[in-house]
Amino acid sequence: MSDVLVIGASAAGLATAEALRRRGFGGTVRLVGAEPHPPYDRPPLSKQVLLGDWEADRTVLRPPGALADLGIETTLGRRAVSLDTARREVALDDGTSLPYGDLVLATGLTPRRIGAFAEQAGVHTVRTLEDTGRLRAELAGARRLSVIGGGVLGCEIAASARRLGLDVTVIDPAPVPMADRVGPEIGAMLAELHRDHGIVLMSGAEAEAPVVSGGRIAGVRTSKGTVEADVVVVAVGSTPATEWLEGSGLTLDDGVVCDARCRAARHVYAVGDVARWWHEEQGRYVRLENRSNATEQALAVAGNILGADRPYLPVPYFWTDQHGVRMQVLGRPAEADRIRMVERTPDPRKFVAVAEAGERPVGVVGWNSARGLRRARALLTDGSRPH
Ligand SMILES: Cc1cc2nc3c(=O)[nH]c(=O)nc-3n(C[C@H](O)[C@H](O)[C@H](O)COP(=O)(O)OP(=O)(O)OC[C@H]3O[C@@H](n4cnc5c(N)ncnc54)[C@H](O)[C@@H]3O)c2cc1C
């Protein structure tokens, strides 16, 4: 019996287990993860690891023994297959069952696939270390990469592959990259950045079917014509890893649906990319897919397990690195109707912009400007309360 059982041994699960200990929790804590690796960081997978600048080991989040030193038991390479909330038990894929006092669901996401592309040799998705290893190996012998999807991940992979010397095309139905995250104006700047670095943006195009030759991918047929490719990456978003919770009685709807305290049911919490919780100030359910949320929400969940009884009210934040530009995004700039530059420098590739809906700031974007972003953050928090 674990007093707290955490399913999912990555950023959010790890942070929850550690936060419990840091706050003095003395009960038993067990972290269970489907991957064979100790918890590792995903952001470098599409950047430093794909580029070959980092060995895979460098992504590991804690040195060996650190979790054991905190009295956190780990079970790796084991997948949870079902949950019985009445008996308070999780069944694993080896036939064993783990009883719990409180349960934390931290199972993250699974990349979305496109049916016709799914089983083709030379087609990749990127979520794990193994995915990145396979992609990197194939890029080494390739000349042309097509990336289906111009979101954050697609853009990062495109930028990394370009630096590795490939001819890269990004195929996306939207007019500019990452518009759903940063809005059309910043998206247009990003498009220019990619074009300046020699990436072909096939915007407004739908990927329709793979072109296959000799049992391998040879290109992508799109609504705007065919692109030749030796390797294809499908980066069209991900779905919350909740299949194993079907029939558990939890509400599953684009994630594990939780109340304002990230509680999905009595003694069950969700955290990180998989959690969709009621944001009390926005008056709607929110699910965030970013690294800082994994840590911040973990602190909130650990606090609530220990009786803090506080709603989770973060200011969303993510960063992305593309072609030497670090873009940092606070709030929800895509919901703005205009962008106002608040800090400009002589270097056009260094600025801070505030995204406003009417008169109200809803987001801040920093472009190679970490300090400026920190200054502008106050616009979103109105002193202490996040919008
Ligand atoms: C390539 C890449 C680059 C990224 N870059 C950035 C970035 O630059 N900036 C940023 O803010 N964010 C970035 N992110 C997003 C960030 O990494 C995620 O938000 C973060 O990893 C979420 O952590 P998590 O613990 O909620 O989920 P995950 O990291 O997905 O971990 C979930 C874990 O649960 C395990 N699991 C799933 N189902 C089960 C089961 N049934 N039983 C047991 N274990 C299970 C999975 O195997 C996985 O190990 C990136 C993500 C990727 C993939």
XYZ file of C-alpha atoms and ligand atoms in Angstrom:
440
model
C 0.000 0.000 0.000
C 1.359 3.423 -0.976
C 0.048 6.420 0.886
C 0.518 8.317 -2.362
C 0.782 6.455 -5.651
C 1.866 8.460 -8.711
C 1.261 7.002 -12.175
C 3.570 8.544 -14.783
C 7.262 8.982 -13.951
C 8.131 12.109 -15.877
C 8.263 15.840 -15.145
C 4.886 16.181 -13.402
C 4.908 12.865 -11.530
C 8.450 13.387 -10.292
C 7.733 16.945 -9.171
C 4.642 15.821 -7.255
C 6.516 13.098 -5.396
C 9.372 15.459 -4.537
C 7.038 18.270 -3.470
C 5.297 15.934 -1.033
C 8.625 15.137 0.598
C 9.769 18.750 0.568
C 6.627 19.680 2.458
C 7.400 17.084 5.072
C 5.100 14.262 3.997
C 6.286 11.181 5.871
C 4.089 8.489 4.273
C 5.072 6.083 1.530
C 5.309 7.463 -2.002
C 5.586 5.304 -5.136
C 6.240 6.513 -8.658
C 5.242 4.140 -11.489
C 6.281 4.783 -15.092
C 5.762 2.925 -18.358
C 9.138 3.962 -19.773
C 12.227 2.014 -18.726
C 14.169 5.217 -17.990
C 14.359 7.233 -14.811
C 12.454 10.533 -15.212
C 13.973 12.621 -18.015
C 13.272 15.973 -19.583
C 11.473 16.219 -22.929
C 12.220 19.782 -24.136
C 15.811 18.912 -25.186
C 14.554 16.030 -27.356
C 13.606 18.270 -30.269
C 16.570 20.580 -29.698
C 19.901 19.539 -28.100
C 19.395 15.758 -28.390
C 18.105 15.836 -31.960
C 21.007 18.109 -32.899
C 23.500 15.758 -31.267
C 24.695 18.511 -28.893
C 23.612 16.437 -25.866
C 23.896 12.746 -25.139
C 20.631 11.196 -23.986
C 21.979 10.832 -20.393
C 22.012 14.577 -19.979
C 18.211 14.722 -20.081
C 17.876 12.658 -16.899
C 16.244 14.879 -14.296
C 17.852 13.544 -11.108
C 21.179 11.828 -10.357
C 21.042 8.095 -9.552
C 19.913 7.456 -6.012
C 18.307 10.874 -5.512
C 14.768 9.502 -5.410
C 15.695 6.624 -3.129
C 17.404 9.147 -0.836
C 14.061 10.952 -0.584
C 12.315 7.693 0.215
C 10.474 7.675 -3.122
C 10.019 4.135 -4.418
C 10.080 3.750 -8.200
C 8.649 1.086 -10.477
C 9.832 1.667 -14.045
C 8.954 -0.134 -17.272
C 5.478 -0.955 -15.920
C 2.246 0.385 -17.361
C -0.915 0.988 -15.361
C -3.790 -0.778 -17.124
C -6.828 -0.059 -14.962
C -8.074 1.848 -11.943
C -10.635 0.774 -9.347
C -11.546 3.870 -7.344
C -13.854 1.936 -4.970
C -11.090 -0.487 -3.914
C -8.481 2.249 -4.353
C -6.250 0.077 -6.504
C -4.317 0.421 -9.742
C -3.611 -2.702 -11.806
C -0.304 -2.923 -13.685
C 0.538 -4.770 -16.900
C 2.403 -7.498 -14.989
C -0.825 -8.554 -13.272
C -0.013 -6.962 -9.917
C -2.215 -4.402 -8.166
C -1.084 -1.409 -6.165
C -3.388 -0.094 -3.427
C -3.212 3.618 -2.613
C -4.292 6.208 -0.106
C -4.194 9.043 -2.654
C -3.580 8.620 -6.363
C -1.924 11.113 -8.727
C -2.397 10.675 -12.482
C 0.564 12.085 -14.430
C 0.478 10.081 -17.654
C 0.999 12.949 -20.116
C 0.258 12.663 -23.804
C 0.500 10.341 -26.777
C 1.339 11.831 -30.191
C -1.558 11.946 -32.622
C -0.993 9.970 -35.811
C -2.442 10.351 -39.278
C -3.952 7.024 -40.387
C -2.404 6.616 -43.818
C 1.051 7.678 -42.602
C 1.053 5.661 -39.404
C 2.750 2.449 -40.481
C 5.085 3.773 -43.184
C 8.828 3.313 -42.872
C 10.493 6.723 -42.617
C 7.553 8.381 -40.823
C 8.144 9.548 -37.245
C 6.482 11.100 -34.231
C 8.511 12.563 -31.362
C 7.674 12.200 -27.684
C 10.293 9.906 -26.146
C 14.064 9.469 -26.096
C 13.680 6.452 -28.382
C 11.620 8.485 -30.860
C 14.363 11.114 -31.013
C 17.091 8.475 -31.357
C 15.285 6.875 -34.304
C 14.637 10.202 -36.011
C 18.207 11.379 -35.537
C 19.556 8.152 -37.030
C 17.348 8.525 -40.111
C 18.109 12.214 -40.591
C 21.801 11.375 -40.702
C 21.314 9.591 -44.022
C 18.605 11.838 -45.441
C 18.465 14.949 -47.602
C 14.845 16.084 -47.438
C 12.543 16.243 -44.417
C 8.858 17.093 -44.473
C 7.253 18.068 -41.198
C 3.474 17.763 -41.075
C 2.314 20.318 -38.510
C 3.543 23.848 -37.871
C 2.989 23.903 -34.119
C 5.721 24.345 -31.511
C 7.087 20.830 -31.887
C 6.949 20.808 -35.692
C 8.731 24.169 -35.842
C 11.459 23.061 -33.446
C 12.117 19.823 -35.312
C 12.181 21.718 -38.604
C 14.708 24.222 -37.213
C 16.937 21.468 -35.790
C 16.851 19.457 -39.016
C 17.744 22.548 -40.995
C 20.762 23.079 -38.780
C 21.712 19.489 -39.506
C 21.802 20.478 -43.178
C 18.544 19.025 -44.488
C 16.131 20.606 -46.930
C 13.033 21.078 -44.812
C 9.384 21.694 -45.712
C 6.703 22.375 -43.105
C 3.153 21.515 -44.187
C 0.286 23.081 -42.245
C -3.268 24.203 -43.021
C -2.857 27.440 -41.012
C -1.514 30.577 -42.711
C 1.425 30.979 -40.278
C 3.197 28.697 -37.787
C 2.159 28.465 -34.123
C -0.741 30.905 -34.642
C -2.894 28.953 -32.173
C -0.293 29.651 -29.479
C 0.992 33.138 -30.293
C -1.528 34.712 -32.683
C -1.158 35.732 -36.344
C 1.300 38.645 -35.961
C 3.951 36.833 -33.961
C 3.238 33.768 -36.111
C 4.081 35.854 -39.185
C 7.412 36.891 -37.619
C 8.135 33.268 -36.948
C 7.313 32.401 -40.556
C 9.838 35.005 -41.684
C 12.453 33.565 -39.322
C 11.969 30.083 -40.774
C 12.087 31.349 -44.352
C 15.242 33.359 -43.607
C 16.826 30.084 -42.551
C 15.833 28.358 -45.765
C 12.805 26.390 -44.576
C 9.952 26.054 -47.049
C 6.619 26.764 -45.377
C 3.761 25.135 -47.221
C 1.058 27.070 -45.417
C -2.635 26.610 -46.071
C -1.902 23.037 -47.181
C -3.448 19.808 -45.908
C -1.352 16.627 -45.895
C -3.539 14.170 -47.805
C -1.593 10.955 -48.337
C 1.880 9.477 -48.167
C 3.823 8.904 -51.360
C 5.501 5.520 -50.963
C 8.272 4.039 -53.046
C 10.063 0.732 -52.470
C 8.242 0.239 -49.152
C 9.410 3.603 -47.751
C 8.088 7.096 -47.537
C 9.103 9.146 -50.580
C 6.942 12.223 -50.158
C 3.712 13.806 -49.011
C 0.757 14.521 -51.259
C -0.860 17.738 -50.065
C -3.829 19.839 -51.154
C -1.276 22.179 -52.759
C 0.854 19.595 -54.540
C 3.346 16.868 -53.732
C 6.535 17.345 -51.699
C 9.355 14.837 -52.011
C 10.810 13.627 -48.718
C 13.195 10.958 -47.445
C 11.842 11.326 -43.912
C 8.515 12.650 -42.618
C 7.701 13.841 -39.095
C 4.059 13.949 -38.072
C 3.665 16.683 -35.429
C -0.064 17.303 -35.390
C -0.622 17.435 -31.650
C -1.133 14.809 -28.999
C -3.943 13.243 -27.034
C -4.031 12.749 -23.251
C -2.919 9.237 -22.227
C -6.168 8.218 -20.551
C -7.269 5.032 -22.413
C -6.379 2.912 -19.404
C -8.822 4.941 -17.289
C -11.867 4.128 -19.460
C -14.478 2.512 -17.248
C -12.885 3.821 -14.051
C -15.737 6.262 -13.452
C -13.484 9.305 -13.843
C -14.639 11.950 -16.302
C -12.381 11.819 -19.354
C -12.783 14.583 -21.881
C -9.617 15.817 -23.541
C -7.779 14.835 -20.370
C -8.670 13.820 -16.850
C -11.344 16.321 -15.863
C -10.689 17.821 -12.425
C -12.144 20.423 -10.107
C -10.355 23.690 -9.305
C -8.074 21.831 -6.882
C -6.977 19.366 -9.594
C -9.039 16.615 -7.971
C -10.672 14.139 -10.356
C -12.504 12.134 -7.654
C -12.141 11.436 -3.949
C -8.455 10.636 -3.353
C -7.598 11.024 -7.078
C -5.717 13.983 -8.570
C -4.305 14.732 -12.015
C -1.254 16.791 -12.908
C 0.696 17.976 -15.949
C -0.214 17.574 -19.619
C -2.972 15.033 -18.875
C -4.921 17.198 -16.392
C -7.866 19.362 -17.452
C -8.956 21.342 -14.465
C -11.550 24.001 -13.708
C -9.817 27.369 -13.787
C -11.804 29.369 -11.277
C -10.876 32.794 -12.608
C -11.308 31.992 -16.273
C -14.540 30.117 -15.583
C -13.637 27.240 -17.911
C -11.687 23.998 -18.056
C -8.047 24.408 -18.987
C -5.348 21.923 -19.945
C -1.774 23.103 -20.476
C 0.953 21.289 -22.359
C 4.160 22.835 -21.141
C 7.116 22.109 -18.979
C 6.653 24.760 -16.328
C 3.034 23.748 -15.782
C 4.199 20.200 -15.029
C 6.212 21.530 -12.077
C 3.828 24.254 -10.931
C 0.737 22.084 -10.982
C 2.655 19.381 -9.126
C 3.280 21.825 -6.288
C -0.422 22.676 -6.220
C -1.465 19.007 -6.200
C 1.039 18.068 -3.493
C -0.266 20.980 -1.412
C -3.879 19.903 -1.888
C -3.109 16.292 -0.970
C -1.659 17.668 2.242
C -4.816 19.707 2.887
C -4.018 23.148 1.440
C -7.404 23.226 -0.342
C -6.288 25.867 -2.868
C -7.440 26.367 -6.455
C -4.761 26.144 -9.112
C -4.429 29.523 -10.861
C -1.220 29.632 -12.899
C -0.069 32.174 -15.445
C 0.614 29.849 -18.400
C 4.199 29.950 -19.628
C 6.230 28.158 -22.276
C 9.387 28.737 -24.214
C 10.647 27.473 -27.532
C 14.050 27.621 -29.238
C 14.125 27.979 -33.016
C 17.058 29.119 -35.191
C 18.858 30.661 -32.224
C 15.789 32.616 -31.085
C 14.363 31.903 -27.662
C 10.707 32.815 -27.642
C 9.000 32.973 -24.251
C 5.255 33.189 -23.967
C 3.176 34.142 -20.949
C -0.603 34.009 -20.762
C -2.736 33.460 -23.855
C -1.549 35.796 -26.628
C -3.540 33.903 -29.266
C -6.711 35.326 -27.698
C -5.619 38.934 -28.337
C -6.931 41.237 -31.015
C -3.736 43.261 -31.227
C -0.059 43.217 -30.365
C 1.707 46.191 -28.814
C 5.504 46.356 -28.760
C 6.584 47.459 -25.289
C 10.328 46.929 -25.569
C 12.084 47.318 -28.883
C 15.827 47.236 -29.390
C 17.875 48.173 -32.446
C 18.056 44.421 -33.066
C 14.700 43.516 -34.695
C 15.067 39.991 -33.332
C 14.926 41.122 -29.706
C 11.664 42.529 -28.342
C 8.817 42.189 -25.880
C 5.227 42.430 -27.101
C 2.042 42.618 -25.080
C -1.012 40.925 -26.555
C -4.232 42.768 -25.759
C -7.897 41.870 -26.032
C -9.579 45.275 -26.044
C -7.660 47.172 -23.368
C -6.841 44.063 -21.364
C -3.413 42.393 -21.591
C -3.915 38.645 -22.120
C -0.386 37.616 -23.037
C 3.248 38.652 -23.266
C 5.757 37.404 -25.823
C 9.481 37.853 -25.340
C 11.777 37.280 -28.298
C 15.366 36.817 -27.122
C 14.439 39.035 -24.200
C 14.195 37.125 -20.920
C 14.682 40.178 -18.736
C 12.093 42.225 -20.609
C 9.623 39.379 -20.287
C 10.072 39.275 -16.527
C 9.386 43.017 -16.332
C 6.240 42.705 -18.463
C 4.886 39.765 -16.449
C 3.318 42.162 -13.933
C 0.922 43.332 -16.658
C -0.700 39.914 -16.555
C -0.791 39.398 -12.841
C -2.361 42.712 -11.880
C -0.181 42.853 -8.782
C -0.872 39.390 -7.429
C -3.839 37.796 -9.210
C -3.295 36.224 -12.604
C -5.890 37.016 -15.292
C 9.988 16.952 -27.961
C 9.330 17.860 -26.948
C 9.812 19.142 -26.752
C 9.211 19.984 -25.823
N 9.700 21.253 -25.663
C 9.113 22.073 -24.763
C 9.596 23.399 -24.586
O 10.531 23.830 -25.251
N 8.983 24.176 -23.658
C 7.928 23.741 -22.908
O 7.405 24.497 -22.083
N 7.457 22.483 -23.052
C 8.019 21.642 -23.965
N 7.551 20.375 -24.121
C 6.408 19.928 -23.303
C 6.858 19.323 -21.964
O 7.908 18.438 -22.161
C 5.666 18.627 -21.335
O 4.719 19.624 -21.029
C 6.030 17.850 -20.084
O 6.884 16.788 -20.426
C 4.771 17.292 -19.432
O 5.127 16.448 -18.404
P 4.149 15.315 -17.872
O 4.898 14.660 -16.765
O 2.805 15.879 -17.623
O 3.931 14.314 -19.094
P 4.978 13.413 -19.889
O 6.297 14.081 -19.926
O 4.324 13.040 -21.172
O 5.110 12.095 -18.993
C 4.113 11.165 -18.830
C 4.750 9.841 -18.454
O 3.723 8.938 -18.101
C 4.008 7.673 -18.664
N 2.757 6.925 -18.837
C 1.764 7.136 -19.732
N 0.765 6.232 -19.548
C 1.153 5.444 -18.517
C 0.562 4.341 -17.852
N -0.646 3.860 -18.202
N 1.242 3.755 -16.822
C 2.455 4.241 -16.429
N 3.059 5.287 -17.025
C 2.417 5.888 -18.058
C 4.647 8.026 -20.003
O 5.381 6.916 -20.506
C 5.518 9.200 -19.615
O 6.776 8.773 -19.182
C 8.125 19.512 -25.062
C 7.625 18.214 -25.269
C 8.220 17.396 -26.213
C 7.685 15.990 -26.441
